[in-house]
Amino acid sequence: MQATGDSGLDIPWAEADAIIFVVDAQDDYFDALSKLNQVILQGYRSNPDIHFHVFINKVDGLSDDYKYDTQRDIEQRVHEELIDSSHEFQDPASTEPFRLEAEVKLRFHLTSVFESSIFVAFSRIQQRLMQEERKTAAAAEEPESGQDDQDKPSEKRISLHDAVEQACNLLCSSCSLEKAYIFDVPSRTFVGCDTSPFDLPLFDVMFQYTKFLTEFSDLYMAVTADTSKSTRTWSASVVRLGSDTSVAFWQLNKYDFNIARFRTTIDQLERLAAP
Ligand SMILES: Nc1nc2c(ncn2[C@@H]2O[C@H](COP(=O)(O)OP(=O)(O)OP(=O)(O)O)[C@@H](O)[C@H]2O)c(=O)[nH]1
Ligand SMILES: [Mg+2]
Protein backbone atom coordinates (compact mmCIF):
# COMPACT_ATOMS: atom_id res chain seq x y z
CA MET A 1 0.00 0.00 0.00
CA GLN A 2 1.22 3.49 -0.82
CA ALA A 3 1.93 5.94 1.99
CA THR A 4 -0.01 9.23 1.87
CA GLY A 5 1.57 11.46 -0.71
CA ASP A 6 3.49 8.62 -2.35
CA SER A 7 2.81 9.25 -6.02
CA GLY A 8 4.60 6.09 -7.11
CA LEU A 9 6.66 8.26 -9.48
CA ASP A 10 10.40 7.84 -9.69
CA ILE A 11 11.48 11.47 -9.94
CA PRO A 12 14.72 12.97 -8.57
CA TRP A 13 12.68 15.52 -6.60
CA ALA A 14 15.67 17.23 -5.01
CA GLU A 15 17.08 18.14 -8.44
CA ALA A 16 13.76 19.15 -9.99
CA ASP A 17 13.06 22.86 -10.48
CA ALA A 18 9.57 22.44 -11.86
CA ILE A 19 6.97 19.73 -12.33
CA ILE A 20 4.35 20.00 -15.06
CA PHE A 21 1.18 18.01 -14.44
CA VAL A 22 -1.26 17.73 -17.34
CA VAL A 23 -4.98 17.36 -16.68
CA ASP A 24 -7.34 16.51 -19.55
CA ALA A 25 -10.14 19.08 -19.30
CA GLN A 26 -12.32 17.08 -21.69
CA ASP A 27 -12.21 13.96 -19.52
CA ASP A 28 -13.25 13.13 -15.93
CA TYR A 29 -10.44 14.67 -13.95
CA PHE A 30 -11.19 13.47 -10.40
CA ASP A 31 -8.63 10.64 -10.46
CA ALA A 32 -6.10 12.97 -12.05
CA LEU A 33 -6.59 15.51 -9.25
CA SER A 34 -6.04 12.95 -6.51
CA LYS A 35 -2.85 11.87 -8.33
CA LEU A 36 -1.85 15.54 -8.53
CA ASN A 37 -2.33 15.85 -4.78
CA GLN A 38 0.00 12.88 -4.20
CA VAL A 39 2.58 14.38 -6.56
CA ILE A 40 2.46 17.73 -4.75
CA LEU A 41 2.72 16.15 -1.31
CA GLN A 42 5.65 13.94 -2.25
CA GLY A 43 7.38 16.71 -4.19
CA TYR A 44 6.93 19.33 -1.48
CA ARG A 45 8.11 16.95 1.22
CA SER A 46 11.33 16.23 -0.71
CA ASN A 47 11.91 19.73 -2.07
CA PRO A 48 9.71 22.65 -0.96
CA ASP A 49 11.20 24.90 -3.69
CA ILE A 50 9.73 22.92 -6.59
CA HIS A 51 7.32 24.86 -8.80
CA PHE A 52 4.22 22.87 -9.67
CA HIS A 53 2.50 23.84 -12.90
CA VAL A 54 -0.84 22.32 -13.78
CA PHE A 55 -1.77 22.39 -17.46
CA ILE A 56 -5.55 22.24 -17.81
CA ASN A 57 -5.23 20.90 -21.34
CA LYS A 58 -7.52 20.44 -24.37
CA VAL A 59 -9.45 23.61 -23.55
CA ASP A 60 -9.84 24.35 -27.27
CA GLY A 61 -12.94 22.15 -27.25
CA LEU A 62 -14.61 24.13 -24.45
CA SER A 63 -16.63 27.35 -24.60
CA ASP A 64 -15.08 30.34 -22.82
CA ASP A 65 -17.56 30.14 -19.94
CA TYR A 66 -17.06 26.41 -19.48
CA LYS A 67 -13.28 26.81 -19.75
CA TYR A 68 -13.11 29.27 -16.84
CA ASP A 69 -15.66 27.26 -14.81
CA THR A 70 -13.47 24.18 -15.27
CA GLN A 71 -10.39 26.10 -14.16
CA ARG A 72 -12.20 27.42 -11.08
CA ASP A 73 -13.48 23.96 -10.22
CA ILE A 74 -10.04 22.34 -10.59
CA GLU A 75 -8.29 25.10 -8.61
CA GLN A 76 -10.84 24.85 -5.83
CA ARG A 77 -10.59 21.06 -5.57
CA VAL A 78 -6.79 21.14 -5.53
CA HIS A 79 -6.85 23.93 -2.94
CA GLU A 80 -9.22 21.99 -0.67
CA GLU A 81 -7.11 18.84 -0.89
CA LEU A 82 -4.03 20.84 0.08
CA ILE A 83 -5.86 22.32 3.08
CA ASP A 84 -6.86 18.78 4.14
CA SER A 85 -3.25 17.57 3.80
CA SER A 86 -1.66 20.50 5.67
CA HIS A 87 -1.66 18.70 9.05
CA GLU A 88 0.89 16.21 7.68
CA PHE A 89 3.45 19.00 7.55
CA GLN A 90 2.59 20.60 10.88
CA ASP A 91 5.62 21.21 13.07
CA PRO A 92 4.54 19.95 16.53
CA ALA A 93 6.70 22.63 18.16
CA SER A 94 4.88 25.43 16.34
CA THR A 95 1.69 27.04 17.58
CA GLU A 96 0.97 28.47 14.11
CA PRO A 97 -1.09 26.16 11.86
CA PHE A 98 0.84 25.13 8.76
CA ARG A 99 -0.90 26.14 5.53
CA LEU A 100 0.33 23.95 2.70
CA GLU A 101 -1.99 25.66 0.20
CA ALA A 102 -0.19 28.95 0.88
CA GLU A 103 3.32 27.51 1.02
CA VAL A 104 3.43 25.38 -2.11
CA LYS A 105 4.43 27.07 -5.39
CA LEU A 106 1.53 26.16 -7.62
CA ARG A 107 0.24 27.69 -10.86
CA PHE A 108 -2.55 26.71 -13.24
CA HIS A 109 -2.48 27.27 -17.00
CA LEU A 110 -5.27 26.80 -19.53
CA THR A 111 -3.62 25.10 -22.50
CA SER A 112 -4.26 23.56 -25.87
CA VAL A 113 -1.67 22.02 -28.16
CA PHE A 114 -3.52 23.51 -31.14
CA GLU A 115 -3.15 27.11 -29.99
CA SER A 116 -0.38 29.38 -28.78
CA SER A 117 -1.56 28.85 -25.17
CA ILE A 118 0.75 25.86 -24.63
CA PHE A 119 3.73 27.97 -25.70
CA VAL A 120 2.61 30.82 -23.44
CA ALA A 121 2.44 28.34 -20.55
CA PHE A 122 5.97 27.06 -21.22
CA SER A 123 7.16 30.66 -21.52
CA ARG A 124 5.65 31.53 -18.13
CA ILE A 125 7.38 28.54 -16.55
CA GLN A 126 10.68 29.56 -18.09
CA GLN A 127 10.22 33.07 -16.71
CA ARG A 128 9.34 31.83 -13.23
CA LEU A 129 12.56 29.84 -13.20
CA MET A 130 14.49 32.91 -14.38
CA GLN A 131 13.01 34.86 -11.45
CA GLU A 132 14.30 32.19 -9.16
CA GLU A 133 17.81 32.82 -10.43
CA ARG A 134 17.80 36.06 -8.45
CA LYS A 135 17.51 34.21 -5.15
CA THR A 136 20.35 31.85 -6.07
CA ALA A 137 22.52 34.72 -7.29
CA ALA A 138 21.69 36.88 -4.24
CA ALA A 139 22.29 33.97 -1.87
CA ALA A 140 25.67 33.29 -3.49
CA GLU A 141 26.63 36.93 -2.99
CA GLU A 142 25.49 37.15 0.60
CA PRO A 143 28.47 37.62 2.94
CA GLU A 144 29.32 34.61 5.02
CA SER A 145 28.51 35.03 8.69
CA GLY A 146 31.20 36.84 10.62
CA GLN A 147 32.72 38.35 7.49
CA ASP A 148 33.18 42.09 7.25
CA ASP A 149 30.94 43.23 4.40
CA GLN A 150 31.77 46.94 4.44
CA ASP A 151 33.76 46.73 1.20
CA LYS A 152 30.95 44.93 -0.67
CA PRO A 153 29.63 46.85 -3.67
CA SER A 154 26.13 48.15 -2.96
CA GLU A 155 24.84 47.21 -6.44
CA LYS A 156 22.43 44.24 -6.26
CA ARG A 157 22.45 41.74 -9.08
CA ILE A 158 18.96 41.60 -10.54
CA SER A 159 17.41 38.45 -11.94
CA LEU A 160 17.57 37.65 -15.63
CA HIS A 161 13.78 37.95 -15.69
CA ASP A 162 13.90 41.52 -14.36
CA ALA A 163 16.75 42.43 -16.73
CA VAL A 164 14.77 41.21 -19.75
CA GLU A 165 11.72 43.12 -18.55
CA GLN A 166 13.71 46.34 -18.06
CA ALA A 167 15.34 46.00 -21.49
CA CYS A 168 11.92 45.52 -23.12
CA ASN A 169 10.47 48.51 -21.21
CA LEU A 170 13.37 50.68 -22.36
CA LEU A 171 12.95 49.48 -25.95
CA CYS A 172 9.24 50.31 -25.89
CA SER A 173 9.73 53.79 -24.47
CA SER A 174 12.74 54.74 -26.65
CA CYS A 175 11.39 53.32 -29.91
CA SER A 176 7.64 53.97 -29.30
CA LEU A 177 6.77 50.30 -29.53
CA GLU A 178 3.45 49.05 -28.23
CA LYS A 179 4.82 45.75 -27.00
CA ALA A 180 8.23 44.04 -27.07
CA TYR A 181 8.87 40.33 -26.65
CA ILE A 182 12.17 38.50 -26.55
CA PHE A 183 11.69 35.16 -28.21
CA ASP A 184 13.62 31.96 -28.20
CA VAL A 185 12.77 31.20 -31.81
CA PRO A 186 13.62 27.46 -31.93
CA SER A 187 11.34 26.61 -28.98
CA ARG A 188 8.73 29.26 -29.92
CA THR A 189 8.63 30.45 -26.32
CA PHE A 190 9.29 33.99 -25.14
CA VAL A 191 11.83 34.59 -22.42
CA GLY A 192 10.35 37.91 -21.44
CA CYS A 193 8.40 41.00 -22.42
CA ASP A 194 7.78 44.54 -21.21
CA THR A 195 5.42 45.23 -18.31
CA SER A 196 2.42 46.47 -20.33
CA PRO A 197 -0.59 44.12 -20.06
CA PHE A 198 -0.35 40.81 -21.93
CA ASP A 199 -2.63 40.91 -24.96
CA LEU A 200 -3.31 37.45 -26.44
CA PRO A 201 -4.50 38.56 -29.93
CA LEU A 202 -1.43 40.80 -30.25
CA PHE A 203 0.80 37.98 -29.03
CA ASP A 204 -0.75 35.59 -31.56
CA VAL A 205 0.17 37.95 -34.42
CA MET A 206 3.81 37.87 -33.36
CA PHE A 207 3.74 34.19 -32.59
CA GLN A 208 2.48 33.42 -36.12
CA TYR A 209 5.03 35.84 -37.56
CA THR A 210 8.00 34.07 -35.94
CA LYS A 211 6.60 30.76 -37.23
CA PHE A 212 6.31 32.22 -40.72
CA LEU A 213 9.88 33.53 -40.57
CA THR A 214 11.23 30.18 -39.39
CA GLU A 215 9.43 28.35 -42.18
CA PHE A 216 10.53 30.93 -44.74
CA SER A 217 14.16 30.80 -43.64
CA ASP A 218 14.36 27.20 -44.89
CA LEU A 219 14.04 28.55 -48.44
CA TYR A 220 17.45 30.17 -48.06
CA MET A 221 19.18 27.15 -46.56
CA ALA A 222 20.65 26.06 -49.89
CA VAL A 223 21.77 29.57 -50.90
CA THR A 224 25.50 30.04 -50.42
CA ALA A 225 26.05 33.46 -48.93
CA ASP A 226 28.76 35.66 -50.38
CA THR A 227 30.31 36.40 -47.01
CA SER A 228 32.87 38.83 -48.52
CA LYS A 229 30.03 41.28 -49.34
CA SER A 230 27.92 40.68 -46.33
CA THR A 231 27.87 43.52 -43.83
CA ARG A 232 25.67 41.76 -41.29
CA THR A 233 24.90 38.16 -40.54
CA TRP A 234 21.93 38.50 -38.23
CA SER A 235 18.45 38.55 -39.61
CA ALA A 236 15.87 41.30 -39.39
CA SER A 237 12.44 41.66 -40.88
CA VAL A 238 9.62 44.18 -40.73
CA VAL A 239 6.10 43.73 -42.01
CA ARG A 240 3.29 46.26 -42.13
CA LEU A 241 -0.07 44.70 -41.30
CA GLY A 242 -2.30 47.73 -41.57
CA SER A 243 -2.19 51.50 -41.47
CA ASP A 244 -1.21 51.52 -37.81
CA THR A 245 0.28 48.08 -37.13
CA SER A 246 3.73 46.80 -37.96
CA VAL A 247 5.59 43.79 -36.65
CA ALA A 248 9.37 43.98 -36.51
CA PHE A 249 11.80 41.18 -35.86
CA TRP A 250 15.48 41.57 -34.96
CA GLN A 251 17.72 38.66 -34.22
CA LEU A 252 19.65 39.25 -31.00
CA ASN A 253 22.07 36.37 -30.96
CA LYS A 254 22.99 33.39 -33.04
CA TYR A 255 22.50 30.46 -30.83
CA ASP A 256 19.84 28.53 -29.03
CA PHE A 257 18.88 29.84 -25.62
CA ASN A 258 21.88 30.02 -23.31
CA ILE A 259 21.46 31.92 -20.05
CA ALA A 260 25.03 33.25 -19.74
CA ARG A 261 25.26 34.45 -23.35
CA PHE A 262 21.75 35.79 -23.17
CA ARG A 263 22.54 37.95 -20.13
CA THR A 264 25.35 39.63 -22.09
CA THR A 265 22.92 40.30 -24.95
CA ILE A 266 20.42 41.84 -22.54
CA ASP A 267 23.11 44.04 -20.98
CA GLN A 268 24.00 45.30 -24.48
CA LEU A 269 20.35 45.85 -25.34
CA GLU A 270 19.78 47.86 -22.16
CA ARG A 271 22.75 50.10 -22.94
CA LEU A 272 21.49 50.64 -26.52
CA ALA A 273 17.95 51.43 -25.46
CA ALA A 274 18.94 53.70 -22.57
CA PRO A 275 17.80 57.26 -23.31
N1 LIG B 1 -8.45 18.96 -28.81
C1 LIG B 1 -7.26 18.66 -28.26
N2 LIG B 1 -6.75 17.43 -28.41
C2 LIG B 1 -5.55 17.17 -27.84
C3 LIG B 1 -4.83 18.14 -27.11
N3 LIG B 1 -3.69 17.57 -26.66
C4 LIG B 1 -3.69 16.31 -27.11
N4 LIG B 1 -4.81 16.05 -27.83
C5 LIG B 1 -5.19 14.84 -28.54
O1 LIG B 1 -5.47 13.82 -27.61
C6 LIG B 1 -5.20 12.56 -28.23
C7 LIG B 1 -4.49 11.69 -27.22
O2 LIG B 1 -5.41 11.38 -26.22
P1 LIG B 1 -5.11 11.56 -24.67
O3 LIG B 1 -6.42 11.67 -23.96
O4 LIG B 1 -4.13 12.65 -24.48
O5 LIG B 1 -4.37 10.20 -24.37
P2 LIG B 1 -4.60 9.22 -23.21
O6 LIG B 1 -5.17 9.97 -22.03
O7 LIG B 1 -3.32 8.54 -23.02
O8 LIG B 1 -5.67 8.21 -23.82
P3 LIG B 1 -7.18 7.90 -23.35
O9 LIG B 1 -7.04 6.91 -22.26
O10 LIG B 1 -7.83 7.37 -24.59
O11 LIG B 1 -7.80 9.18 -22.89
C8 LIG B 1 -4.37 12.85 -29.47
O12 LIG B 1 -5.19 12.62 -30.59
C9 LIG B 1 -4.03 14.32 -29.36
O13 LIG B 1 -4.01 14.95 -30.60
C10 LIG B 1 -5.40 19.45 -27.00
O14 LIG B 1 -4.86 20.38 -26.39
N5 LIG B 1 -6.62 19.65 -27.57
MG1 LIG C 1 -7.09 10.86 -22.06
Coordinates of C-alpha atoms and ligand atoms in Angstrom, one line a residue:
M1 CA 0.0 0.0 0.0
Q2 CA 1.2 3.5 -0.8
A3 CA 1.9 5.9 2.0
T4 CA 0.0 9.2 1.9
G5 CA 1.6 11.5 -0.7
D6 CA 3.5 8.6 -2.4
S7 CA 2.8 9.3 -6.0
G8 CA 4.6 6.1 -7.1
L9 CA 6.7 8.3 -9.5
D10 CA 10.4 7.8 -9.7
I11 CA 11.5 11.5 -9.9
P12 CA 14.7 13.0 -8.6
W13 CA 12.7 15.5 -6.6
A14 CA 15.7 17.2 -5.0
E15 CA 17.1 18.1 -8.4
A16 CA 13.8 19.2 -10.0
D17 CA 13.1 22.9 -10.5
A18 CA 9.6 22.4 -11.9
I19 CA 7.0 19.7 -12.3
I20 CA 4.4 20.0 -15.1
F21 CA 1.2 18.0 -14.4
V22 CA -1.3 17.7 -17.3
V23 CA -5.0 17.4 -16.7
D24 CA -7.3 16.5 -19.6
A25 CA -10.1 19.1 -19.3
Q26 CA -12.3 17.1 -21.7
D27 CA -12.2 14.0 -19.5
D28 CA -13.2 13.1 -15.9
Y29 CA -10.4 14.7 -13.9
F30 CA -11.2 13.5 -10.4
D31 CA -8.6 10.6 -10.5
A32 CA -6.1 13.0 -12.1
L33 CA -6.6 15.5 -9.2
S34 CA -6.0 13.0 -6.5
K35 CA -2.9 11.9 -8.3
L36 CA -1.9 15.5 -8.5
N37 CA -2.3 15.8 -4.8
Q38 CA 0.0 12.9 -4.2
V39 CA 2.6 14.4 -6.6
I40 CA 2.5 17.7 -4.7
L41 CA 2.7 16.1 -1.3
Q42 CA 5.6 13.9 -2.2
G43 CA 7.4 16.7 -4.2
Y44 CA 6.9 19.3 -1.5
R45 CA 8.1 16.9 1.2
S46 CA 11.3 16.2 -0.7
N47 CA 11.9 19.7 -2.1
P48 CA 9.7 22.7 -1.0
D49 CA 11.2 24.9 -3.7
I50 CA 9.7 22.9 -6.6
H51 CA 7.3 24.9 -8.8
F52 CA 4.2 22.9 -9.7
H53 CA 2.5 23.8 -12.9
V54 CA -0.8 22.3 -13.8
F55 CA -1.8 22.4 -17.5
I56 CA -5.5 22.2 -17.8
N57 CA -5.2 20.9 -21.3
K58 CA -7.5 20.4 -24.4
V59 CA -9.5 23.6 -23.5
D60 CA -9.8 24.4 -27.3
G61 CA -12.9 22.1 -27.3
L62 CA -14.6 24.1 -24.5
S63 CA -16.6 27.3 -24.6
D64 CA -15.1 30.3 -22.8
D65 CA -17.6 30.1 -19.9
Y66 CA -17.1 26.4 -19.5
K67 CA -13.3 26.8 -19.7
Y68 CA -13.1 29.3 -16.8
D69 CA -15.7 27.3 -14.8
T70 CA -13.5 24.2 -15.3
Q71 CA -10.4 26.1 -14.2
R72 CA -12.2 27.4 -11.1
D73 CA -13.5 24.0 -10.2
I74 CA -10.0 22.3 -10.6
E75 CA -8.3 25.1 -8.6
Q76 CA -10.8 24.8 -5.8
R77 CA -10.6 21.1 -5.6
V78 CA -6.8 21.1 -5.5
H79 CA -6.9 23.9 -2.9
E80 CA -9.2 22.0 -0.7
E81 CA -7.1 18.8 -0.9
L82 CA -4.0 20.8 0.1
I83 CA -5.9 22.3 3.1
D84 CA -6.9 18.8 4.1
S85 CA -3.2 17.6 3.8
S86 CA -1.7 20.5 5.7
H87 CA -1.7 18.7 9.0
E88 CA 0.9 16.2 7.7
F89 CA 3.5 19.0 7.5
Q90 CA 2.6 20.6 10.9
D91 CA 5.6 21.2 13.1
P92 CA 4.5 20.0 16.5
A93 CA 6.7 22.6 18.2
S94 CA 4.9 25.4 16.3
T95 CA 1.7 27.0 17.6
E96 CA 1.0 28.5 14.1
P97 CA -1.1 26.2 11.9
F98 CA 0.8 25.1 8.8
R99 CA -0.9 26.1 5.5
L100 CA 0.3 24.0 2.7
E101 CA -2.0 25.7 0.2
A102 CA -0.2 28.9 0.9
E103 CA 3.3 27.5 1.0
V104 CA 3.4 25.4 -2.1
K105 CA 4.4 27.1 -5.4
L106 CA 1.5 26.2 -7.6
R107 CA 0.2 27.7 -10.9
F108 CA -2.5 26.7 -13.2
H109 CA -2.5 27.3 -17.0
L110 CA -5.3 26.8 -19.5
T111 CA -3.6 25.1 -22.5
S112 CA -4.3 23.6 -25.9
V113 CA -1.7 22.0 -28.2
F114 CA -3.5 23.5 -31.1
E115 CA -3.1 27.1 -30.0
S116 CA -0.4 29.4 -28.8
S117 CA -1.6 28.9 -25.2
I118 CA 0.7 25.9 -24.6
F119 CA 3.7 28.0 -25.7
V120 CA 2.6 30.8 -23.4
A121 CA 2.4 28.3 -20.5
F122 CA 6.0 27.1 -21.2
S123 CA 7.2 30.7 -21.5
R124 CA 5.7 31.5 -18.1
I125 CA 7.4 28.5 -16.6
Q126 CA 10.7 29.6 -18.1
Q127 CA 10.2 33.1 -16.7
R128 CA 9.3 31.8 -13.2
L129 CA 12.6 29.8 -13.2
M130 CA 14.5 32.9 -14.4
Q131 CA 13.0 34.9 -11.4
E132 CA 14.3 32.2 -9.2
E133 CA 17.8 32.8 -10.4
R134 CA 17.8 36.1 -8.4
K135 CA 17.5 34.2 -5.2
T136 CA 20.3 31.8 -6.1
A137 CA 22.5 34.7 -7.3
A138 CA 21.7 36.9 -4.2
A139 CA 22.3 34.0 -1.9
A140 CA 25.7 33.3 -3.5
E141 CA 26.6 36.9 -3.0
E142 CA 25.5 37.1 0.6
P143 CA 28.5 37.6 2.9
E144 CA 29.3 34.6 5.0
S145 CA 28.5 35.0 8.7
G146 CA 31.2 36.8 10.6
Q147 CA 32.7 38.4 7.5
D148 CA 33.2 42.1 7.2
D149 CA 30.9 43.2 4.4
Q150 CA 31.8 46.9 4.4
D151 CA 33.8 46.7 1.2
K152 CA 31.0 44.9 -0.7
P153 CA 29.6 46.9 -3.7
S154 CA 26.1 48.2 -3.0
E155 CA 24.8 47.2 -6.4
K156 CA 22.4 44.2 -6.3
R157 CA 22.5 41.7 -9.1
I158 CA 19.0 41.6 -10.5
S159 CA 17.4 38.4 -11.9
L160 CA 17.6 37.7 -15.6
H161 CA 13.8 38.0 -15.7
D162 CA 13.9 41.5 -14.4
A163 CA 16.8 42.4 -16.7
V164 CA 14.8 41.2 -19.7
E165 CA 11.7 43.1 -18.5
Q166 CA 13.7 46.3 -18.1
A167 CA 15.3 46.0 -21.5
C168 CA 11.9 45.5 -23.1
N169 CA 10.5 48.5 -21.2
L170 CA 13.4 50.7 -22.4
L171 CA 12.9 49.5 -26.0
C172 CA 9.2 50.3 -25.9
S173 CA 9.7 53.8 -24.5
S174 CA 12.7 54.7 -26.6
C175 CA 11.4 53.3 -29.9
S176 CA 7.6 54.0 -29.3
L177 CA 6.8 50.3 -29.5
E178 CA 3.4 49.1 -28.2
K179 CA 4.8 45.7 -27.0
A180 CA 8.2 44.0 -27.1
Y181 CA 8.9 40.3 -26.7
I182 CA 12.2 38.5 -26.5
F183 CA 11.7 35.2 -28.2
D184 CA 13.6 32.0 -28.2
V185 CA 12.8 31.2 -31.8
P186 CA 13.6 27.5 -31.9
S187 CA 11.3 26.6 -29.0
R188 CA 8.7 29.3 -29.9
T189 CA 8.6 30.5 -26.3
F190 CA 9.3 34.0 -25.1
V191 CA 11.8 34.6 -22.4
G192 CA 10.3 37.9 -21.4
C193 CA 8.4 41.0 -22.4
D194 CA 7.8 44.5 -21.2
T195 CA 5.4 45.2 -18.3
S196 CA 2.4 46.5 -20.3
P197 CA -0.6 44.1 -20.1
F198 CA -0.3 40.8 -21.9
D199 CA -2.6 40.9 -25.0
L200 CA -3.3 37.5 -26.4
P201 CA -4.5 38.6 -29.9
L202 CA -1.4 40.8 -30.3
F203 CA 0.8 38.0 -29.0
D204 CA -0.8 35.6 -31.6
V205 CA 0.2 37.9 -34.4
M206 CA 3.8 37.9 -33.4
F207 CA 3.7 34.2 -32.6
Q208 CA 2.5 33.4 -36.1
Y209 CA 5.0 35.8 -37.6
T210 CA 8.0 34.1 -35.9
K211 CA 6.6 30.8 -37.2
F212 CA 6.3 32.2 -40.7
L213 CA 9.9 33.5 -40.6
T214 CA 11.2 30.2 -39.4
E215 CA 9.4 28.3 -42.2
F216 CA 10.5 30.9 -44.7
S217 CA 14.2 30.8 -43.6
D218 CA 14.4 27.2 -44.9
L219 CA 14.0 28.6 -48.4
Y220 CA 17.5 30.2 -48.1
M221 CA 19.2 27.1 -46.6
A222 CA 20.7 26.1 -49.9
V223 CA 21.8 29.6 -50.9
T224 CA 25.5 30.0 -50.4
A225 CA 26.0 33.5 -48.9
D226 CA 28.8 35.7 -50.4
T227 CA 30.3 36.4 -47.0
S228 CA 32.9 38.8 -48.5
K229 CA 30.0 41.3 -49.3
S230 CA 27.9 40.7 -46.3
T231 CA 27.9 43.5 -43.8
R232 CA 25.7 41.8 -41.3
T233 CA 24.9 38.2 -40.5
W234 CA 21.9 38.5 -38.2
S235 CA 18.4 38.6 -39.6
A236 CA 15.9 41.3 -39.4
S237 CA 12.4 41.7 -40.9
V238 CA 9.6 44.2 -40.7
V239 CA 6.1 43.7 -42.0
R240 CA 3.3 46.3 -42.1
L241 CA -0.1 44.7 -41.3
G242 CA -2.3 47.7 -41.6
S243 CA -2.2 51.5 -41.5
D244 CA -1.2 51.5 -37.8
T245 CA 0.3 48.1 -37.1
S246 CA 3.7 46.8 -38.0
V247 CA 5.6 43.8 -36.6
A248 CA 9.4 44.0 -36.5
F249 CA 11.8 41.2 -35.9
W250 CA 15.5 41.6 -35.0
Q251 CA 17.7 38.7 -34.2
L252 CA 19.7 39.2 -31.0
N253 CA 22.1 36.4 -31.0
K254 CA 23.0 33.4 -33.0
Y255 CA 22.5 30.5 -30.8
D256 CA 19.8 28.5 -29.0
F257 CA 18.9 29.8 -25.6
N258 CA 21.9 30.0 -23.3
I259 CA 21.5 31.9 -20.0
A260 CA 25.0 33.3 -19.7
R261 CA 25.3 34.5 -23.4
F262 CA 21.8 35.8 -23.2
R263 CA 22.5 37.9 -20.1
T264 CA 25.3 39.6 -22.1
T265 CA 22.9 40.3 -24.9
I266 CA 20.4 41.8 -22.5
D267 CA 23.1 44.0 -21.0
Q268 CA 24.0 45.3 -24.5
L269 CA 20.4 45.9 -25.3
E270 CA 19.8 47.9 -22.2
R271 CA 22.8 50.1 -22.9
L272 CA 21.5 50.6 -26.5
A273 CA 18.0 51.4 -25.5
A274 CA 18.9 53.7 -22.6
P275 CA 17.8 57.3 -23.3
Ligands
LIG1 N1 -8.5 19.0 -28.8 C1 -7.3 18.7 -28.3 N2 -6.8 17.4 -28.4 C2 -5.6 17.2 -27.8 C3 -4.8 18.1 -27.1 N3 -3.7 17.6 -26.7 C4 -3.7 16.3 -27.1 N4 -4.8 16.1 -27.8 C5 -5.2 14.8 -28.5 O1 -5.5 13.8 -27.6 C6 -5.2 12.6 -28.2 C7 -4.5 11.7 -27.2 O2 -5.4 11.4 -26.2 P1 -5.1 11.6 -24.7 O3 -6.4 11.7 -24.0 O4 -4.1 12.7 -24.5 O5 -4.4 10.2 -24.4 P2 -4.6 9.2 -23.2 O6 -5.2 10.0 -22.0 O7 -3.3 8.5 -23.0 O8 -5.7 8.2 -23.8 P3 -7.2 7.9 -23.3 O9 -7.0 6.9 -22.3 O10 -7.8 7.4 -24.6 O11 -7.8 9.2 -22.9 C8 -4.4 12.8 -29.5 O12 -5.2 12.6 -30.6 C9 -4.0 14.3 -29.4 O13 -4.0 15.0 -30.6 C10 -5.4 19.4 -27.0 O14 -4.9 20.4 -26.4 N5 -6.6 19.7 -27.6
MG2 MG -7.1 10.9 -22.1

